[in-house]
PDB file of C-alpha atoms in Angstrom:
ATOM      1  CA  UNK A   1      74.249  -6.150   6.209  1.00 51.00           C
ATOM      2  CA  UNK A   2      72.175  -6.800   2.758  1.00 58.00           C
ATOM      3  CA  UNK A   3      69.395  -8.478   2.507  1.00 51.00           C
ATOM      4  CA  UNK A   4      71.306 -11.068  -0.004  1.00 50.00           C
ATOM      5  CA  UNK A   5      74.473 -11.136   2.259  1.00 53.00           C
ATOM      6  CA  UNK A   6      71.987 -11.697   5.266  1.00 45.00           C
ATOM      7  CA  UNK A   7      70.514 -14.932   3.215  1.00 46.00           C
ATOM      8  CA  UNK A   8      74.042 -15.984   2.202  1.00 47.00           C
ATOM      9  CA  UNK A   9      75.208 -16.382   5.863  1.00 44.00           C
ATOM     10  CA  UNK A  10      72.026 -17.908   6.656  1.00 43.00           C
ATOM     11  CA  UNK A  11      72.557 -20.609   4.382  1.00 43.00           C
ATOM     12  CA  UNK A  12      75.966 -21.210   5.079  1.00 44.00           C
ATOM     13  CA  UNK A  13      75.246 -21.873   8.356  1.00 42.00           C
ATOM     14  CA  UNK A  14      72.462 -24.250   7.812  1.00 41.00           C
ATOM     15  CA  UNK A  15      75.660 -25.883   5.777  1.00 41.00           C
ATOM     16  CA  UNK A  16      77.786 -26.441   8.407  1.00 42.00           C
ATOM     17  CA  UNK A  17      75.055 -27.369  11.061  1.00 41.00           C
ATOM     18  CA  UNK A  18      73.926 -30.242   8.648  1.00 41.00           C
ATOM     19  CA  UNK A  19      77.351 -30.968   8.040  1.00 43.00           C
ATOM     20  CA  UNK A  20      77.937 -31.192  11.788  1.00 40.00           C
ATOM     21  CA  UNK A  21      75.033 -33.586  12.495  1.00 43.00           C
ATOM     22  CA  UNK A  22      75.835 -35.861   9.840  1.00 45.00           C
ATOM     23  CA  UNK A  23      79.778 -35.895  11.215  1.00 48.00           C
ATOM     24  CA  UNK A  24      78.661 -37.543  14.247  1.00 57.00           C
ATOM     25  CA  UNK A  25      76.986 -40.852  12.240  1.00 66.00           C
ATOM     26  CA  UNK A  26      79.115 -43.870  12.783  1.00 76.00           C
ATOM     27  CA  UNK A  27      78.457 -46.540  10.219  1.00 80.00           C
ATOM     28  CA  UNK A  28      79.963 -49.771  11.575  1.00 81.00           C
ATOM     29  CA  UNK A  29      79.707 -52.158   8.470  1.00 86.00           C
ATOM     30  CA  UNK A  30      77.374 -52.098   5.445  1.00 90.00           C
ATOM     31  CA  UNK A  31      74.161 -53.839   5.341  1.00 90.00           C
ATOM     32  CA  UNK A  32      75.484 -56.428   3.307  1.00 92.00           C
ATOM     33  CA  UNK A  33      78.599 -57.036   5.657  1.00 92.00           C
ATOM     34  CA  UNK A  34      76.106 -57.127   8.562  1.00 91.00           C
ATOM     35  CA  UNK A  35      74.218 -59.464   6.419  1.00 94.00           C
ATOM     36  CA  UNK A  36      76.521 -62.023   5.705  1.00 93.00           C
ATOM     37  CA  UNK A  37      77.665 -61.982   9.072  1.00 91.00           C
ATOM     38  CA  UNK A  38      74.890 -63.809  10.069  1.00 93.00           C
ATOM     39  CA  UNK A  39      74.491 -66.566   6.856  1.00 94.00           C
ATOM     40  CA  UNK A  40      76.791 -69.443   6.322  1.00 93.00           C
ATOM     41  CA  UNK A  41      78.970 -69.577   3.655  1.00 93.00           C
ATOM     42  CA  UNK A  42      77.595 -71.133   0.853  1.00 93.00           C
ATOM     43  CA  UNK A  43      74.368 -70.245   1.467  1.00 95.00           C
ATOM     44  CA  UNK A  44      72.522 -68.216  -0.988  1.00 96.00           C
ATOM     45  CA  UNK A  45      71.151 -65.081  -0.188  1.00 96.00           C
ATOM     46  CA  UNK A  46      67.631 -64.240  -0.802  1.00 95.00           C
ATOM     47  CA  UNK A  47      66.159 -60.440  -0.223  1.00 95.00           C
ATOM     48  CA  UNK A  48      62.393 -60.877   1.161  1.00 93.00           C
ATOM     49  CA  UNK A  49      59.975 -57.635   1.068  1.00 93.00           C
ATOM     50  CA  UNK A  50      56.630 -58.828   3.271  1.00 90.00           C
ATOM     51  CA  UNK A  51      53.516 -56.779   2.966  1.00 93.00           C
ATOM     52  CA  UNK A  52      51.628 -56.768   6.061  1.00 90.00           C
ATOM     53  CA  UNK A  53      48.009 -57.492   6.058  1.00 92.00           C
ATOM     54  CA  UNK A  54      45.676 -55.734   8.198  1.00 91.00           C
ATOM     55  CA  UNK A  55      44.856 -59.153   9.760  1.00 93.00           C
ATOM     56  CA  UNK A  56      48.697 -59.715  10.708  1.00 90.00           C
ATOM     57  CA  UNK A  57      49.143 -55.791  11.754  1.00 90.00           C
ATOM     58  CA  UNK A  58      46.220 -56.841  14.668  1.00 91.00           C
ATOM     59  CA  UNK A  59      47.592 -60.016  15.251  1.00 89.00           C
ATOM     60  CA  UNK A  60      51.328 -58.499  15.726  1.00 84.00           C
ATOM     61  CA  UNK A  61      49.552 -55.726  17.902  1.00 87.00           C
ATOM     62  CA  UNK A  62      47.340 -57.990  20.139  1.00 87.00           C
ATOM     63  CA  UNK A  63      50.056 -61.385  20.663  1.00 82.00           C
ATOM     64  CA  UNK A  64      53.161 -58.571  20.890  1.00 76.00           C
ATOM     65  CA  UNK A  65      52.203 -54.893  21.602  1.00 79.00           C
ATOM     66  CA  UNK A  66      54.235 -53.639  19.005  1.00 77.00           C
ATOM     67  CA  UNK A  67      52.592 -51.301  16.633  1.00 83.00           C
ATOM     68  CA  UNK A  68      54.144 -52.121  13.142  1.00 84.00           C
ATOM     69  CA  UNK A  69      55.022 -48.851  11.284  1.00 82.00           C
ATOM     70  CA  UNK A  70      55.282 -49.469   7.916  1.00 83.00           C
ATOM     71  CA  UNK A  71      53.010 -51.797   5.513  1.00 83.00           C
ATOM     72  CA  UNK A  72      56.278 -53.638   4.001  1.00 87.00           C
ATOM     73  CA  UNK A  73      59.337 -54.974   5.435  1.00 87.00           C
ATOM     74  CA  UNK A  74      62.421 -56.200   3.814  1.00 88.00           C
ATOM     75  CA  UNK A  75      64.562 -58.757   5.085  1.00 90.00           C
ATOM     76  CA  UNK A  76      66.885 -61.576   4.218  1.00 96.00           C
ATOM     77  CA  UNK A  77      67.352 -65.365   4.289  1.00 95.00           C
ATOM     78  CA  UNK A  78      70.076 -67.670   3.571  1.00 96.00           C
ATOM     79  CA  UNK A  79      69.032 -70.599   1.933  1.00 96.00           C
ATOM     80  CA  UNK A  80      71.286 -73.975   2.155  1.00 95.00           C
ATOM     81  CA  UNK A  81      71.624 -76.180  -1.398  1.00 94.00           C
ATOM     82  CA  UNK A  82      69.068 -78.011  -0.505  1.00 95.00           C
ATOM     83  CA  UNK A  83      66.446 -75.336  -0.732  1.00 94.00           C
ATOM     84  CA  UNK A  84      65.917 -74.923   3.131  1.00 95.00           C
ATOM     85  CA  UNK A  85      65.628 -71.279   4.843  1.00 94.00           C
ATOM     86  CA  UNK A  86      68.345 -71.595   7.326  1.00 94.00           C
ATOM     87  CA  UNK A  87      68.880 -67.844   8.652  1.00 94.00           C
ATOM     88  CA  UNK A  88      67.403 -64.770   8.416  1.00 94.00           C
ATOM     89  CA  UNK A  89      68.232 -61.546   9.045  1.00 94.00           C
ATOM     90  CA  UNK A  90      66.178 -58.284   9.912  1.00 91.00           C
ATOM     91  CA  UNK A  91      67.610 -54.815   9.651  1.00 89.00           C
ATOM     92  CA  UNK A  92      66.069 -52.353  11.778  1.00 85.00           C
ATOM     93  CA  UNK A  93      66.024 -48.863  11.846  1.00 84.00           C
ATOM     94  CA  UNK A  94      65.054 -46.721  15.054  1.00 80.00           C
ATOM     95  CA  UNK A  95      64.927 -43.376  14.854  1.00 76.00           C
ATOM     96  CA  UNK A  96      64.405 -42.112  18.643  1.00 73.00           C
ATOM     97  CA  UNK A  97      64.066 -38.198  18.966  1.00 76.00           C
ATOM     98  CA  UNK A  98      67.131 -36.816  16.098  1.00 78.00           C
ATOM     99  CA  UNK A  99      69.216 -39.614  16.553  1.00 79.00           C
ATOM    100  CA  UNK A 100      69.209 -42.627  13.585  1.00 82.00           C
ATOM    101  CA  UNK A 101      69.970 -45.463  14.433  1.00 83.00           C
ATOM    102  CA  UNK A 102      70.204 -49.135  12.625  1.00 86.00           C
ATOM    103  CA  UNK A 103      70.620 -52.683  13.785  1.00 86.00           C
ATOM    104  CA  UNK A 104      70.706 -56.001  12.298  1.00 89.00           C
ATOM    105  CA  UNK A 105      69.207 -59.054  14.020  1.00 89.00           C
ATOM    106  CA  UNK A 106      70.439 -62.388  13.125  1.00 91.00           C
ATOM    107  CA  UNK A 107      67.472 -65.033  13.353  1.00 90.00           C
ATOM    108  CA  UNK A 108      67.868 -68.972  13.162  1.00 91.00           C
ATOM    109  CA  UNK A 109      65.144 -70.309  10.910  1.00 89.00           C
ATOM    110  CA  UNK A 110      62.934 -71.358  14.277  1.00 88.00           C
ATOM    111  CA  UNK A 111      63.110 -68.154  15.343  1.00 84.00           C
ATOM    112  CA  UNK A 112      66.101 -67.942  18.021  1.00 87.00           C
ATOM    113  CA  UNK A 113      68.056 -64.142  17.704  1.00 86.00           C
ATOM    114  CA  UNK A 114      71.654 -65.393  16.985  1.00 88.00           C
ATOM    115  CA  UNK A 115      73.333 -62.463  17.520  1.00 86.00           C
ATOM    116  CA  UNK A 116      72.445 -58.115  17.307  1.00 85.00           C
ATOM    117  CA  UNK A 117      74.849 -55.737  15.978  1.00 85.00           C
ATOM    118  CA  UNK A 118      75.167 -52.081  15.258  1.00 83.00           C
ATOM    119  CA  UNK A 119      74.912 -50.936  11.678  1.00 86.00           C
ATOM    120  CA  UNK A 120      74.698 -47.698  12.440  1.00 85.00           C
ATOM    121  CA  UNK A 121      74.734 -44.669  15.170  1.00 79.00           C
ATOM    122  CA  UNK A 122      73.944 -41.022  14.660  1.00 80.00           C
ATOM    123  CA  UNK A 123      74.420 -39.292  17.580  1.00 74.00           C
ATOM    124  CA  UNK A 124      77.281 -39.772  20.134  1.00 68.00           C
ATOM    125  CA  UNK A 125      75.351 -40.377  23.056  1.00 64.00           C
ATOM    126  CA  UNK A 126      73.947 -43.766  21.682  1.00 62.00           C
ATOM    127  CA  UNK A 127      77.382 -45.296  21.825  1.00 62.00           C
ATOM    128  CA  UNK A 128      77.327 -47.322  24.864  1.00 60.00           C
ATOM    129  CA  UNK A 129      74.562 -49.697  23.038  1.00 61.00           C
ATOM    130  CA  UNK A 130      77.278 -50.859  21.064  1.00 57.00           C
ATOM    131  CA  UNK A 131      78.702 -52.816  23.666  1.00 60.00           C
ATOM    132  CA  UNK A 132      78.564 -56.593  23.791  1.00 59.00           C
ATOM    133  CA  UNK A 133      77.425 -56.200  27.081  1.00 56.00           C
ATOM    134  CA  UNK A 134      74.230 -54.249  25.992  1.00 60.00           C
ATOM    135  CA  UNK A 135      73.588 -55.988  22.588  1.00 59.00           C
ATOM    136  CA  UNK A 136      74.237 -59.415  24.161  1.00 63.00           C
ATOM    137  CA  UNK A 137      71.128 -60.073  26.153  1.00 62.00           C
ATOM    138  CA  UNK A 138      69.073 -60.415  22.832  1.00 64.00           C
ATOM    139  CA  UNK A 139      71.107 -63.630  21.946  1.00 67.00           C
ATOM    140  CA  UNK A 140      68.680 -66.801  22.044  1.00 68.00           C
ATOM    141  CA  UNK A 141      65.134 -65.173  22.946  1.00 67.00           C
ATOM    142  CA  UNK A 142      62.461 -66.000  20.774  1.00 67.00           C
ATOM    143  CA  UNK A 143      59.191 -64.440  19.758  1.00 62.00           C
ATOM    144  CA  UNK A 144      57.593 -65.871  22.563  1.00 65.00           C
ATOM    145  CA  UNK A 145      59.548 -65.216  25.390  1.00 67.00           C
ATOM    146  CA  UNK A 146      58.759 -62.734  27.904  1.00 61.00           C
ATOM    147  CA  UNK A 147      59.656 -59.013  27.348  1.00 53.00           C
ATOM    148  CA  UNK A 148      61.234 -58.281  30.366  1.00 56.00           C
ATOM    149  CA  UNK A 149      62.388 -54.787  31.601  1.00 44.00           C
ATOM    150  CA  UNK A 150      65.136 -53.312  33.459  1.00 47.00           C
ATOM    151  CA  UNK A 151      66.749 -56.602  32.880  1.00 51.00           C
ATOM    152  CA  UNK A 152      67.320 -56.422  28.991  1.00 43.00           C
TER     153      UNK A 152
END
């Protein structure tokens, strides 16, 4: 075999195993179906980008043990006629090993998750989260409730 031939087939088959991977992603809705899923009609729509502080990094660190990731998040809020923040709603990508995954959490304006749902799934062994069992037990915990495990 040639040395060109040799780097032809190699590249073809980097092809198809990319093209493999990405044929297992399941993209359940958009992010702006998932969005409006979770805001009332009628409400507008606002798209929030939050810089964290170093301050609020500790603070999230110390009052939650989560390690934010990223120095801005993006999120949005549904605002009623009056002016009033009435919903918001996070979208959050995982990625855990080579899988990608993305959810959307639907907040009320006090806090309280309204509802999770999957966005997306990239690998086929991640499937059973999208089950209403599974993404059901986030509905109504706030910020401050316990994290509990082997139970969520």
């Amino acid at each position: 075999m040639t040395r060109l031939r040799a780097w032809g087939v190699f590249f073809a088959a980097g092809a198809i195993l990319l093209e493999a991977s990405s044929a297992f992603a399941v993209k359940y809705m958009s992010i702006g179906d998932a969005v409006k899923m979770f805001i009332p009609k009628g409400n507008k729509i606002v798209k929030i980008t939050k810089r964290l502080t170093p301050r609020q990094k500790e603070r999230i660190e110390r009052e939650y043990g989560w390690t934010p990731t990223q120095d801005k998040y993006v999120f949005y809020a549904g605002k009623d006629a009056a002016g009033n923040r009435t919903t918001y709603v996070y979208i959050q990508p995982e990625i855990m090993g080579t899988c990608f995954h993305k959810f959307a959490i639907g907040m009320k304006a006090d806090g309280e998750v309204i509802d999770t749902v999957i966005v997306e799934l990239s690998c086929p062994r991640a499937t059973p989260i999208n089950r209403k069992t599974f993404l059901k037990q986030f509905r109504g915990k706030r910020h401050v409730d316990p994290l509990t495990t082997r139970l969520d």
